[in-house]
PDB file of C-alpha atoms in Angstrom:
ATOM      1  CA  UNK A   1     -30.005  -0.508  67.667  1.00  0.00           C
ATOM      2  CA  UNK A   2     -29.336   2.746  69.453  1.00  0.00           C
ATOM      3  CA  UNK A   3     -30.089   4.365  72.904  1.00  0.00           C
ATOM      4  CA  UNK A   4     -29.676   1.434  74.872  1.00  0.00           C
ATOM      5  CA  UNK A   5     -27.406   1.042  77.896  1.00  0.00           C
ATOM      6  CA  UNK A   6     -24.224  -0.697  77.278  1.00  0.00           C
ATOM      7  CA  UNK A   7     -24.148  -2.559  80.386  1.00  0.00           C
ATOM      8  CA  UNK A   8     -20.168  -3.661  79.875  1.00  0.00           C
ATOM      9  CA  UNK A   9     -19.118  -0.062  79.147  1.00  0.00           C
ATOM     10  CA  UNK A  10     -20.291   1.050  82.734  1.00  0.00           C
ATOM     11  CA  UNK A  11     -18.894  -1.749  84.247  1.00  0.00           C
ATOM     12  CA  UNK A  12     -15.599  -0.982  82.935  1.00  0.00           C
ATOM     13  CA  UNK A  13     -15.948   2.682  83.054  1.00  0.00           C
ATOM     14  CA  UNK A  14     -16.827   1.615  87.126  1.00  0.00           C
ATOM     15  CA  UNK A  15     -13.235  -0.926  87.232  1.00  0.00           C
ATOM     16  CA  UNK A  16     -10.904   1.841  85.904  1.00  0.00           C
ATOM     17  CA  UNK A  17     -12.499   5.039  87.461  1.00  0.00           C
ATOM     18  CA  UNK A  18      -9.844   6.644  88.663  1.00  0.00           C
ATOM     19  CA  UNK A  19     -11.635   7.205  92.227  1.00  0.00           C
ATOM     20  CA  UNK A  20     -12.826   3.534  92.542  1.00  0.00           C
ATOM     21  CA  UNK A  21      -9.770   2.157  93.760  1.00  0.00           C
ATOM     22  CA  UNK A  22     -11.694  -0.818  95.635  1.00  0.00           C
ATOM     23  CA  UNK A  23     -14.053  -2.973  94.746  1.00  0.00           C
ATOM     24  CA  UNK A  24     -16.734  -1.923  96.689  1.00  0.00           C
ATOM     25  CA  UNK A  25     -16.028   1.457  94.749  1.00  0.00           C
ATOM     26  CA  UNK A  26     -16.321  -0.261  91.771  1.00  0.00           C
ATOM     27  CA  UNK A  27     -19.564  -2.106  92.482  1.00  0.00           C
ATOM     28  CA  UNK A  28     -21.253   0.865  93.620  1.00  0.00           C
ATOM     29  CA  UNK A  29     -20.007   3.038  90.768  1.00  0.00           C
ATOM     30  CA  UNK A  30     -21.774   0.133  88.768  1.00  0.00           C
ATOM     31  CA  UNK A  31     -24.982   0.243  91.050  1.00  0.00           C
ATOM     32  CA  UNK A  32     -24.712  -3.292  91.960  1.00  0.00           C
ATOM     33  CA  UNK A  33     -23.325  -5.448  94.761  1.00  0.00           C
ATOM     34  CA  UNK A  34     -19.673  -6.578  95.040  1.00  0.00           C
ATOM     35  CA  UNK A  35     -20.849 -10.257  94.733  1.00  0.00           C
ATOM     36  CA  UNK A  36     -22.904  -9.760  91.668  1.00  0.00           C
ATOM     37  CA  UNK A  37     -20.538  -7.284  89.776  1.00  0.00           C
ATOM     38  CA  UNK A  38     -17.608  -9.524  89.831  1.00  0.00           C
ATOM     39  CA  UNK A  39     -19.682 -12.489  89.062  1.00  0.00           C
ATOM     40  CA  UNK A  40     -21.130 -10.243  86.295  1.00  0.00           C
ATOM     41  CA  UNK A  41     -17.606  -8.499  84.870  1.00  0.00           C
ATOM     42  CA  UNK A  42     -15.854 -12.111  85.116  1.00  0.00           C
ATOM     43  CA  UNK A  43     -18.516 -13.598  83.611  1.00  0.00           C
ATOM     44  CA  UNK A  44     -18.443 -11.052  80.465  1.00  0.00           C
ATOM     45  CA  UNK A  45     -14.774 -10.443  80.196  1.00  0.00           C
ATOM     46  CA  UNK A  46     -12.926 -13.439  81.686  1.00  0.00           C
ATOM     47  CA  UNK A  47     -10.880 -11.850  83.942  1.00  0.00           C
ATOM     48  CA  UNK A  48     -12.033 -10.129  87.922  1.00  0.00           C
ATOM     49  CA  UNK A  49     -12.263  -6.539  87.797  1.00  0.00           C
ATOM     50  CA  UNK A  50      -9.705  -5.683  90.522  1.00  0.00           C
ATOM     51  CA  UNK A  51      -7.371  -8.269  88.721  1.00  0.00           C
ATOM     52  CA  UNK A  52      -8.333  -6.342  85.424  1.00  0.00           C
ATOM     53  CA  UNK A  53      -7.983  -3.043  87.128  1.00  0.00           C
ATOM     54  CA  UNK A  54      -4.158  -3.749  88.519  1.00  0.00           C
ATOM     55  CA  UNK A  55      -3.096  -4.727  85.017  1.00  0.00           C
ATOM     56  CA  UNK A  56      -4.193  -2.229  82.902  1.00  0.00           C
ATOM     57  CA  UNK A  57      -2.762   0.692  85.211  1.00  0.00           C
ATOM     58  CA  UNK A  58       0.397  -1.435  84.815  1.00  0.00           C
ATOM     59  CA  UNK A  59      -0.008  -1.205  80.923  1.00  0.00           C
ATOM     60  CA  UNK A  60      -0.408   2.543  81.622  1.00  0.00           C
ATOM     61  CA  UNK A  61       2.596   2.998  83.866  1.00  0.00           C
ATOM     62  CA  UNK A  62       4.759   1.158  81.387  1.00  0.00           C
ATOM     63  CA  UNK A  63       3.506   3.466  78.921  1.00  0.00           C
ATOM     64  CA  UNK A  64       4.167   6.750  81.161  1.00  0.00           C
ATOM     65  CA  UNK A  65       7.839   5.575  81.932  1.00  0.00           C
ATOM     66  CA  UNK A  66       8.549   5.178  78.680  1.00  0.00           C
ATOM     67  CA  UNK A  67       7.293   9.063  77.508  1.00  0.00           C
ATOM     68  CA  UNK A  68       9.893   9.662  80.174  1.00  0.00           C
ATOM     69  CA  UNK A  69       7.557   9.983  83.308  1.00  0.00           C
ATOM     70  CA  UNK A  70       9.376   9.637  86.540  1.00  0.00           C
ATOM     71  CA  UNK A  71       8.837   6.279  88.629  1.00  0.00           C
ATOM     72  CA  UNK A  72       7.513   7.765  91.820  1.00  0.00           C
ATOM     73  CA  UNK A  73       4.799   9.596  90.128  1.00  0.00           C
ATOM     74  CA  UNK A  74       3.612   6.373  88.055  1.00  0.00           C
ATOM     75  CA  UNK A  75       3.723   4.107  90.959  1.00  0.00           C
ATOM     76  CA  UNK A  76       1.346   6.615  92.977  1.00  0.00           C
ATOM     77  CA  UNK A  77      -0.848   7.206  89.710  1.00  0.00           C
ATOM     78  CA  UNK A  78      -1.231   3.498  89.776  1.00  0.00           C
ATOM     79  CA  UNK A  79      -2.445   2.890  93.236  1.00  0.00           C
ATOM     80  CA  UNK A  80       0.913   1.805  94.934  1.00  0.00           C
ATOM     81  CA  UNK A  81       1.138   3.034  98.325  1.00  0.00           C
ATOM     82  CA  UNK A  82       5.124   2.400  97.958  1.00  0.00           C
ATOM     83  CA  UNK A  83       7.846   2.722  94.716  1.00  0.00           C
ATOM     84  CA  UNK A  84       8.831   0.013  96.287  1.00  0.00           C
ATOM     85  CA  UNK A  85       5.497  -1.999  96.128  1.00  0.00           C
ATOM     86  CA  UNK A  86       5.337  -1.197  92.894  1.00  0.00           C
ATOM     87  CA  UNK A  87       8.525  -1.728  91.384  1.00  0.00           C
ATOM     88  CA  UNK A  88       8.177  -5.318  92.529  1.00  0.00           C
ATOM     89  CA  UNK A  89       4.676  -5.169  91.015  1.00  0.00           C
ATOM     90  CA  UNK A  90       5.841  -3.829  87.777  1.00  0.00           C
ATOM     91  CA  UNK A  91       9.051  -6.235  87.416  1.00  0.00           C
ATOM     92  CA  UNK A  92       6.802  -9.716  87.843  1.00  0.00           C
ATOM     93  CA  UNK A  93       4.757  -8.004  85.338  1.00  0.00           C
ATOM     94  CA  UNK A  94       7.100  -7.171  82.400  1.00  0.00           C
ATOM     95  CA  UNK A  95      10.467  -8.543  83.653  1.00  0.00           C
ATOM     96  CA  UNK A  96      12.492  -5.775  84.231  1.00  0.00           C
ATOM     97  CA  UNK A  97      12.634  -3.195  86.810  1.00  0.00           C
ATOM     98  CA  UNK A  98      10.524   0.135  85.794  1.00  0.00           C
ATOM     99  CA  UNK A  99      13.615   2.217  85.353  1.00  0.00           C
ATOM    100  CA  UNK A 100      14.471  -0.137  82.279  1.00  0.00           C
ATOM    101  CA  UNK A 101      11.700   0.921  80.129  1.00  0.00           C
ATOM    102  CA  UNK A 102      12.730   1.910  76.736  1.00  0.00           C
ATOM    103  CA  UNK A 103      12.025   5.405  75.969  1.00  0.00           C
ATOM    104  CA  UNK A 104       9.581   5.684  72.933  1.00  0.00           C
ATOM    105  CA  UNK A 105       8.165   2.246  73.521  1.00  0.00           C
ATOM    106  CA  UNK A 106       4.421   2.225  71.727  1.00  0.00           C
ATOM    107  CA  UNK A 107       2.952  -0.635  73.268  1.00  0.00           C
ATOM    108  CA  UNK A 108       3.820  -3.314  75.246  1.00  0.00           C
ATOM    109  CA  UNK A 109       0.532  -5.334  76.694  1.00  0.00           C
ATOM    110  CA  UNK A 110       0.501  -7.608  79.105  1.00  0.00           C
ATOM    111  CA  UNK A 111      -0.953 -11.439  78.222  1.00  0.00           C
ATOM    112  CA  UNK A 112      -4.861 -11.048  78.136  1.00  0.00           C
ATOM    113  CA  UNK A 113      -7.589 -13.597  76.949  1.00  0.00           C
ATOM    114  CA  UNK A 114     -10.134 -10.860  76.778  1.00  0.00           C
ATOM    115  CA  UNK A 115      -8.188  -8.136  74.447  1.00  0.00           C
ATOM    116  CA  UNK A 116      -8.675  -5.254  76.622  1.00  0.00           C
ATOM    117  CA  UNK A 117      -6.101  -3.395  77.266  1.00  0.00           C
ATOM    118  CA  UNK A 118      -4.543   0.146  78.089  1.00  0.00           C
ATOM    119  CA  UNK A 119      -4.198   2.852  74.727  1.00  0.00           C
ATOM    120  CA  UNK A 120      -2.968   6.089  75.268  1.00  0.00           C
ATOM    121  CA  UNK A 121      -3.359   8.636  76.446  1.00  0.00           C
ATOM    122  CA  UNK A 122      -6.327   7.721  78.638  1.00  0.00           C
ATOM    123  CA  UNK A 123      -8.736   5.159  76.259  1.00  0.00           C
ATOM    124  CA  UNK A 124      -9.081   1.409  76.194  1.00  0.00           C
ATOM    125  CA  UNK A 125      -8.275  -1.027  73.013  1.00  0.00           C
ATOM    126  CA  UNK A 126     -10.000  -4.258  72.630  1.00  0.00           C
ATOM    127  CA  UNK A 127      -8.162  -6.389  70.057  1.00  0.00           C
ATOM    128  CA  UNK A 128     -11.006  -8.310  67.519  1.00  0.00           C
ATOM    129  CA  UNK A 129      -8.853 -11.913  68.031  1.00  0.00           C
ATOM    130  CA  UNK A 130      -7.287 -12.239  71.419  1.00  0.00           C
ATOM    131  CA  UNK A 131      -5.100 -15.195  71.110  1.00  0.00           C
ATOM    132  CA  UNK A 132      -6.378 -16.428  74.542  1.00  0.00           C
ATOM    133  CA  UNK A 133      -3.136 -16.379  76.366  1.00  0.00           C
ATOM    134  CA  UNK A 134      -2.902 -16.467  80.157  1.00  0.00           C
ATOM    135  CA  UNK A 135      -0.096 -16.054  82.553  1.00  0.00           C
ATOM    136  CA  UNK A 136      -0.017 -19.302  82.812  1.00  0.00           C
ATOM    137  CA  UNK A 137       1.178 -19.417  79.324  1.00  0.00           C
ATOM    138  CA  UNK A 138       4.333 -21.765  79.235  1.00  0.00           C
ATOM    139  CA  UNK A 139       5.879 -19.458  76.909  1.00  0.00           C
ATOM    140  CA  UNK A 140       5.773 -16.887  79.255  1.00  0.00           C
ATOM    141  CA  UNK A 141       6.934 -18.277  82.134  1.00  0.00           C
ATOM    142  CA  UNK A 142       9.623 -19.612  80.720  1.00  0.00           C
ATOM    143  CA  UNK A 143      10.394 -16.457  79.595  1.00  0.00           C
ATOM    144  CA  UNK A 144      10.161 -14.600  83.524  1.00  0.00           C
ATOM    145  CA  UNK A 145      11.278 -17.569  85.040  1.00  0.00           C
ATOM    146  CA  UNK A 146      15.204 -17.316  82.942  1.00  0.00           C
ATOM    147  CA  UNK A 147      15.337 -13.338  83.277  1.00  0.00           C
ATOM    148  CA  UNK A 148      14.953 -13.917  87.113  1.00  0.00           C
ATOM    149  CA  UNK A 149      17.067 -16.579  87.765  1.00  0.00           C
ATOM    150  CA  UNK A 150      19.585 -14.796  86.095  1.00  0.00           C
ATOM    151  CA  UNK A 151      19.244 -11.969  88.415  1.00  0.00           C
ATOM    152  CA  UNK A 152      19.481 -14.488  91.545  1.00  0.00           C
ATOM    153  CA  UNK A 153      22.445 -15.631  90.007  1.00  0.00           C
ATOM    154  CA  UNK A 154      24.102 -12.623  89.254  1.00  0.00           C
ATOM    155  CA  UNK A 155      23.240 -11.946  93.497  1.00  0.00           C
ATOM    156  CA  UNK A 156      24.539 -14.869  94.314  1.00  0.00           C
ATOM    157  CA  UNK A 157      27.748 -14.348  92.247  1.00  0.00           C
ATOM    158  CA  UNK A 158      28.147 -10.166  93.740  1.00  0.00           C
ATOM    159  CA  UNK A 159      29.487 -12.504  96.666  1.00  0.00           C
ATOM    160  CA  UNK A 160      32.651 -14.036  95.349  1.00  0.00           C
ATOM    161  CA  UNK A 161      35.816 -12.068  95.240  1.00  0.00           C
ATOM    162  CA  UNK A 162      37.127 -11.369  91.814  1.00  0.00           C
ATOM    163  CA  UNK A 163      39.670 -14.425  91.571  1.00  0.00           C
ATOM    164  CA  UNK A 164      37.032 -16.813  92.488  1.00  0.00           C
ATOM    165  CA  UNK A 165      34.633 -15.311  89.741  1.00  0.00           C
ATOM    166  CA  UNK A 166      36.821 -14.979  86.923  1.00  0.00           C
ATOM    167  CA  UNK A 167      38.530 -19.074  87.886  1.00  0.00           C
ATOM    168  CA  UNK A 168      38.790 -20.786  84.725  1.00  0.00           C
ATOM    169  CA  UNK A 169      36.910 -24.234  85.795  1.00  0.00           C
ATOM    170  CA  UNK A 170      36.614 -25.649  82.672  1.00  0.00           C
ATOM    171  CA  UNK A 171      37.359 -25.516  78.571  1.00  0.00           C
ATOM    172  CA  UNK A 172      33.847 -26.422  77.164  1.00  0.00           C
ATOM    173  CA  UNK A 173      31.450 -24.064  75.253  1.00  0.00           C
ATOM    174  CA  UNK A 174      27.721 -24.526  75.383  1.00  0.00           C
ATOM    175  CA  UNK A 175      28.212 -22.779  71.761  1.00  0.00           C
ATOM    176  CA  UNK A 176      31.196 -22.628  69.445  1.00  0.00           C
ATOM    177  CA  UNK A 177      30.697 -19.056  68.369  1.00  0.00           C
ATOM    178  CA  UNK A 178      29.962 -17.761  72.426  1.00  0.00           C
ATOM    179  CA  UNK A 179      33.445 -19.360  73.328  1.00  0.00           C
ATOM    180  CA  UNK A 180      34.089 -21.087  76.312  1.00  0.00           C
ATOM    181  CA  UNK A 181      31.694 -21.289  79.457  1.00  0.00           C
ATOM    182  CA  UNK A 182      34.516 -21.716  81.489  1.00  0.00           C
ATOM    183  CA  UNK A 183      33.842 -19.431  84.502  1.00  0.00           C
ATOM    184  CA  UNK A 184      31.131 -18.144  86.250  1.00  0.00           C
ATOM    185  CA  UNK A 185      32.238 -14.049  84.215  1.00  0.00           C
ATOM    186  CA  UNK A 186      32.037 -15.522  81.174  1.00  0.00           C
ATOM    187  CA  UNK A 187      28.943 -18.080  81.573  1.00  0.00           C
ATOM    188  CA  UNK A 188      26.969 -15.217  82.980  1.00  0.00           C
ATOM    189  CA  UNK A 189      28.168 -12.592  80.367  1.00  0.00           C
ATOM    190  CA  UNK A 190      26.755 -15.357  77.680  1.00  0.00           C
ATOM    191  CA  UNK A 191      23.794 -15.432  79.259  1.00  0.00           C
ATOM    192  CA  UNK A 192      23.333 -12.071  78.495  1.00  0.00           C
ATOM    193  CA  UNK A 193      24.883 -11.616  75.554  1.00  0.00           C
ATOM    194  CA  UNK A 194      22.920 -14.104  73.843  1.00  0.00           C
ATOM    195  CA  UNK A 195      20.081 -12.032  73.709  1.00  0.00           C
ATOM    196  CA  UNK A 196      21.771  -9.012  73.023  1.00  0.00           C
ATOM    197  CA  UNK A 197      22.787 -10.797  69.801  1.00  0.00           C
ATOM    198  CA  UNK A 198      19.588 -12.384  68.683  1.00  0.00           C
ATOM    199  CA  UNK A 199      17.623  -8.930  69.423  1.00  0.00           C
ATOM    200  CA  UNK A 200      19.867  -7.363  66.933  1.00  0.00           C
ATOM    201  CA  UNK A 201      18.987  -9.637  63.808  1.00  0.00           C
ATOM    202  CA  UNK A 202      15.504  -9.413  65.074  1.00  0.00           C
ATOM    203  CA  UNK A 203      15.546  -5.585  65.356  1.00  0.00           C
ATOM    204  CA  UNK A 204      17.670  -5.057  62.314  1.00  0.00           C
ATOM    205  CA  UNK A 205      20.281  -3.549  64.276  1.00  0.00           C
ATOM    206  CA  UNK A 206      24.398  -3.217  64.506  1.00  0.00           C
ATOM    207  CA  UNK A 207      26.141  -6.206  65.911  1.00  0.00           C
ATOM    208  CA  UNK A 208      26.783  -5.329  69.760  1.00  0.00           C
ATOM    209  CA  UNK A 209      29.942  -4.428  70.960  1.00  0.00           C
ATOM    210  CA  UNK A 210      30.731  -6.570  73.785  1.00  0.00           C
ATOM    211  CA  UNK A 211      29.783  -5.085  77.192  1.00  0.00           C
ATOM    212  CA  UNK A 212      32.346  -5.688  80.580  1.00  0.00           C
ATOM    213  CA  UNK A 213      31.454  -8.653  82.576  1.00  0.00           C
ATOM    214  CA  UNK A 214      31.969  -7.609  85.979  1.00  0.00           C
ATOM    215  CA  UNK A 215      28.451  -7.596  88.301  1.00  0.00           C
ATOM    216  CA  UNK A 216      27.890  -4.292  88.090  1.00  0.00           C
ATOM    217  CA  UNK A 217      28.078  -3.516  84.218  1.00  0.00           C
ATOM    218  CA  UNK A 218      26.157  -7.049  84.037  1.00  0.00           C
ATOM    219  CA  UNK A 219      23.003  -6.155  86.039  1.00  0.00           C
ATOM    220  CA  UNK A 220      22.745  -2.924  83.768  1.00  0.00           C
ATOM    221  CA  UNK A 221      23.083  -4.949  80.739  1.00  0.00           C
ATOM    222  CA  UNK A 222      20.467  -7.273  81.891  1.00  0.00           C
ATOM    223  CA  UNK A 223      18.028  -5.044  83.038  1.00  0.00           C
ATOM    224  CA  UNK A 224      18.614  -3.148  79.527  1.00  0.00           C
ATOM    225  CA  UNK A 225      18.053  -6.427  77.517  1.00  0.00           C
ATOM    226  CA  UNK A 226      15.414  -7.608  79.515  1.00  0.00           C
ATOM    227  CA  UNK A 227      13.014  -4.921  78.897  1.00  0.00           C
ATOM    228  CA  UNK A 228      13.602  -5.461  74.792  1.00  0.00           C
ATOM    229  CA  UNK A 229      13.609  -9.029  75.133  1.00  0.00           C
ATOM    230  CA  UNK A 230      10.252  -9.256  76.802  1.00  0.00           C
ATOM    231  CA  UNK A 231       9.329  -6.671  74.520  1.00  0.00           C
ATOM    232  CA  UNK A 232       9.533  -8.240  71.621  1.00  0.00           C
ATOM    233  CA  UNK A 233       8.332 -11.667  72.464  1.00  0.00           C
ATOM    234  CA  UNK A 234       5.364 -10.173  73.573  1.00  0.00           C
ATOM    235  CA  UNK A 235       4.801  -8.738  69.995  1.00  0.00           C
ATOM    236  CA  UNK A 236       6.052 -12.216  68.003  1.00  0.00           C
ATOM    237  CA  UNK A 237       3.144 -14.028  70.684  1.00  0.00           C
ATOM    238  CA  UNK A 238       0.696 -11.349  70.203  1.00  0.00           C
ATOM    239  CA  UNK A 239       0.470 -11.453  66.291  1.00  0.00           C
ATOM    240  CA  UNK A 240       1.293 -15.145  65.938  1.00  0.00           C
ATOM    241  CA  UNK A 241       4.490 -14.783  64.203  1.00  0.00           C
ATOM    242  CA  UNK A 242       6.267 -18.058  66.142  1.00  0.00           C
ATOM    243  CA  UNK A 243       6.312 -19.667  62.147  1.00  0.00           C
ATOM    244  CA  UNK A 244       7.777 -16.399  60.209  1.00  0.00           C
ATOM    245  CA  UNK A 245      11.038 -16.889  59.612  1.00  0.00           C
ATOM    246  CA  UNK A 246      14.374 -14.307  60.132  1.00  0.00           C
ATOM    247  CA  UNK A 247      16.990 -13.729  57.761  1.00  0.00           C
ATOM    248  CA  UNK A 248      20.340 -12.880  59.321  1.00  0.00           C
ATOM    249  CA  UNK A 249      22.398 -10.146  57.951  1.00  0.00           C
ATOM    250  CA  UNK A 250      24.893 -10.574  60.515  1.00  0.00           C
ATOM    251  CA  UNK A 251      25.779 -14.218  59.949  1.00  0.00           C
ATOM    252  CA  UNK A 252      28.432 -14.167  57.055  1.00  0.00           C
ATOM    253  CA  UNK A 253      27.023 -15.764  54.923  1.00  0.00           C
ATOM    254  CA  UNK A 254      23.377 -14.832  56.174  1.00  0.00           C
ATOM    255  CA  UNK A 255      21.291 -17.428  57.576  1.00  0.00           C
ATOM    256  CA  UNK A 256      17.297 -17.717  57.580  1.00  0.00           C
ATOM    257  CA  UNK A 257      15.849 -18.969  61.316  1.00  0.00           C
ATOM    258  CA  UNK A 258      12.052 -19.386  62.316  1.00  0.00           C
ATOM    259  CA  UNK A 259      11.494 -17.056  65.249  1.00  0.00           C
ATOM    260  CA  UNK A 260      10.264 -19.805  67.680  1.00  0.00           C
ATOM    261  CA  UNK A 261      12.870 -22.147  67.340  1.00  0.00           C
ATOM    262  CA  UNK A 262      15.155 -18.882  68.228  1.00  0.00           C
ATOM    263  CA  UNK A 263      13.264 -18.671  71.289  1.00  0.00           C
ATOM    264  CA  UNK A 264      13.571 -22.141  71.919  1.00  0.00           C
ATOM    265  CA  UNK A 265      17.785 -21.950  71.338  1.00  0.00           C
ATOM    266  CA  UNK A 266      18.125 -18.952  73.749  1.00  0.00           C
ATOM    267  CA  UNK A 267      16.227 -20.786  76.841  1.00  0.00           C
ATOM    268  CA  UNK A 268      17.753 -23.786  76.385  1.00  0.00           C
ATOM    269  CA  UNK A 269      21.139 -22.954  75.927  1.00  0.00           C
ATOM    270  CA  UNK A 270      20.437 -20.632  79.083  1.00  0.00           C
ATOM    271  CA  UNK A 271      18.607 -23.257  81.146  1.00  0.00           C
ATOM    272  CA  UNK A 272      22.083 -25.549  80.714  1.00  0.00           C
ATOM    273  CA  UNK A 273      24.231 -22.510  81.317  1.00  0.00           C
ATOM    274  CA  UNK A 274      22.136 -21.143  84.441  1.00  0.00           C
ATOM    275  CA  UNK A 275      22.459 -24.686  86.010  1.00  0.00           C
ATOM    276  CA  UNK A 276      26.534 -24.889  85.607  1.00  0.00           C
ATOM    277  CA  UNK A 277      26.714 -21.605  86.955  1.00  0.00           C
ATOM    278  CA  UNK A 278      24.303 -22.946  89.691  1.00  0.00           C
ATOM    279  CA  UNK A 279      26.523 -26.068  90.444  1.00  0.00           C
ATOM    280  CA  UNK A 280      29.857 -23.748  90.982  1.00  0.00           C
ATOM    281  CA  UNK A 281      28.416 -21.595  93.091  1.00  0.00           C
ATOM    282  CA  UNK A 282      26.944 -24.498  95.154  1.00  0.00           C
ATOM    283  CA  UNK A 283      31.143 -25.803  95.207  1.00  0.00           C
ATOM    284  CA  UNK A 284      32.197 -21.928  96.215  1.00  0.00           C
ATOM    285  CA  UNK A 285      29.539 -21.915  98.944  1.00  0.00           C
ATOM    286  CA  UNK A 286      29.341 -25.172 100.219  1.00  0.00           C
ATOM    287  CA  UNK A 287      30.905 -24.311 103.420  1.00  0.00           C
ATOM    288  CA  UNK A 288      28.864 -21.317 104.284  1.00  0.00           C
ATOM    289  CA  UNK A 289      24.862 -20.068 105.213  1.00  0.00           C
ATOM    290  CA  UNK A 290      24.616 -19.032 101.960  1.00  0.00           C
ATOM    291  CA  UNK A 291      21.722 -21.221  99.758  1.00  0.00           C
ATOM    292  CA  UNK A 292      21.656 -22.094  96.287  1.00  0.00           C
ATOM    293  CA  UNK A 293      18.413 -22.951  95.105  1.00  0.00           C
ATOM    294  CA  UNK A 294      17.281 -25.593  92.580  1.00  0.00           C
ATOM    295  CA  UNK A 295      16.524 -22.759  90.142  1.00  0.00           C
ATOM    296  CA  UNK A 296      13.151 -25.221  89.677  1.00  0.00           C
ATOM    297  CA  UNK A 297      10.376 -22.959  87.839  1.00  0.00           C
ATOM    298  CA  UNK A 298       7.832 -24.871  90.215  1.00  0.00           C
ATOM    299  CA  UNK A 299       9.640 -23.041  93.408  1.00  0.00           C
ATOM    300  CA  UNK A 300       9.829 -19.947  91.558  1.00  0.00           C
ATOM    301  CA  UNK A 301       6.253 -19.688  90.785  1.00  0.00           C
ATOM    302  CA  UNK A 302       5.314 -19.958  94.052  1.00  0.00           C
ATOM    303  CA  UNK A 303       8.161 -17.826  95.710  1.00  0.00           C
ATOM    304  CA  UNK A 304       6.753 -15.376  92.872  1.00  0.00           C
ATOM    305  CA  UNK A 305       3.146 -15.762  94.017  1.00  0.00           C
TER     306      UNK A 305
END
């Protein structure tokens, strides 16, 4: 059948018009009331339209930074009235900051149950099988939940001198092959480097060099790896690929591992590692206003929200 009106198609042309910044604009750029247009859109595509609106400019602006599009421009072509605003937006979003977007990055979607979602330059893609995730997703917010913690961590820690960072306080190793977690440099550089590791036998890459642990080179690192780590567990969720299974070059001899139990082996071993780091900075701070947090994903949710 031909000539009739595709009554979704204006009511998404009317969400991400980029004049109808409300959703009264919206409505009326879909001739109907506020009321009945988001019970209408959420009805047909499972998700509001303002909610639909803010991610897919958010797909966009991860797209722009990563052609090389400067953050202040993105965050005001996206509706922010701040950078500010909308780095904070942008990092709940994808966990990292916007200035960590890879250059050259083709697509990185955020979770969606409906499939829509940003295509450059300027169109839409609807994917024919939308796996049905939402944030919600345990998956991802485990995911969020370990790259921000980390951060806090690494804030927390940007207040010891360097003697009290670097104290040996133990000899055990959460992993052989890591070496020891036996101070709150080398637990955190782990934490890190973990990922760096395991994103090069997933990428197909050079074993990394190891980085300097001090604060400073750590929060680069982790705002680096954060941006492919999220990244590509995005694309493993996305196609279904938790059962394929990777064959590492850079084990000698190489190994084989299924990609979701990798997933599984970097937040745990992080998990225990966050907490020890946790509990010595709880010792080094015991005796001042500073507060350590239970680094509970419950609290963080919310603190997120």
């Amino acid at each position: 059948m031909t000539g009739g009106r595709d009554r979704l198609r204006e009511m998404l042309d009317a969400v991400l018009d980029e004049d109808n910044a409300t959703l009264g604009d919206m409505a009326a750029g879909a001739y109907a009331s506020p009321f009945h247009f988001t019970r209408q859109f959420s009805r047909r595509t499972g998700e509001p339209p303002v909610a639909m609106r803010r991610r897919v400019l958010l797909e966009r602006a991860c797209w722009q930074l990563s052609t090389g599009a400067a953050v202040t421009d993105v965050a005001f072509a996206a509706g922010y009235e701040s950078v500010e605003g909308f780095s904070r937006a942008f990092s709940r979003a994808f966990g990292h900051p916007p200035s960590a977007t890879p250059r050259g990055q083709v697509r990185n979607w955020l979770t969606a149950a409906n499939g829509i979602h940003f295509h450059p330059p300027m169109s839409l893609w609807v994917e024919s099988d939308p796996k049905g995730r939402s944030d919600m997703d345990p998956t991802a917010m485990l995911l969020h939940h370990d790259l921000d913690d980390t951060r806090e961590l690494l804030r927390l820690a940007a207040g010891l001198d360097d003697e009290r960072y670097r104290l040996v306080r133990n000899d055990t190793a959460a992993l052989d092959w890591d070496g020891a977690d036996d101070s709150i440099a080398s637990t955190l550089d782990h934490l890190i480097r973990s990922k760096e590791v395991w994103l090069a036998a997933i990428e197909g890459t050079e074993h990394p060099a190891r980085g300097s642990d001090d604060i400073d080179a750590l929060s680069v690192r982790l705002d680096d790896v954060s941006a492919r780590w999220t990244a590509v567990v995005r694309d493993i969720d996305r196609r279904g690929g938790w059962g394929d299974t990777l064959i590492d070059a850079l084990c000698d001899p190489p190994e084989s591992f299924v990609l979701g139990s990798v997933l599984a082996h970097v937040l745990t071993y992080s998990a225990y590692r966050r907490q020890l780091i946790r509990q010595w900075l709880r010792t080094e701070f015991r005796d001042s206003t500073t507060e350590i947090d239970s680094g509970d994903p419950i609290l963080w949710l919310r603190n997120r929200s």
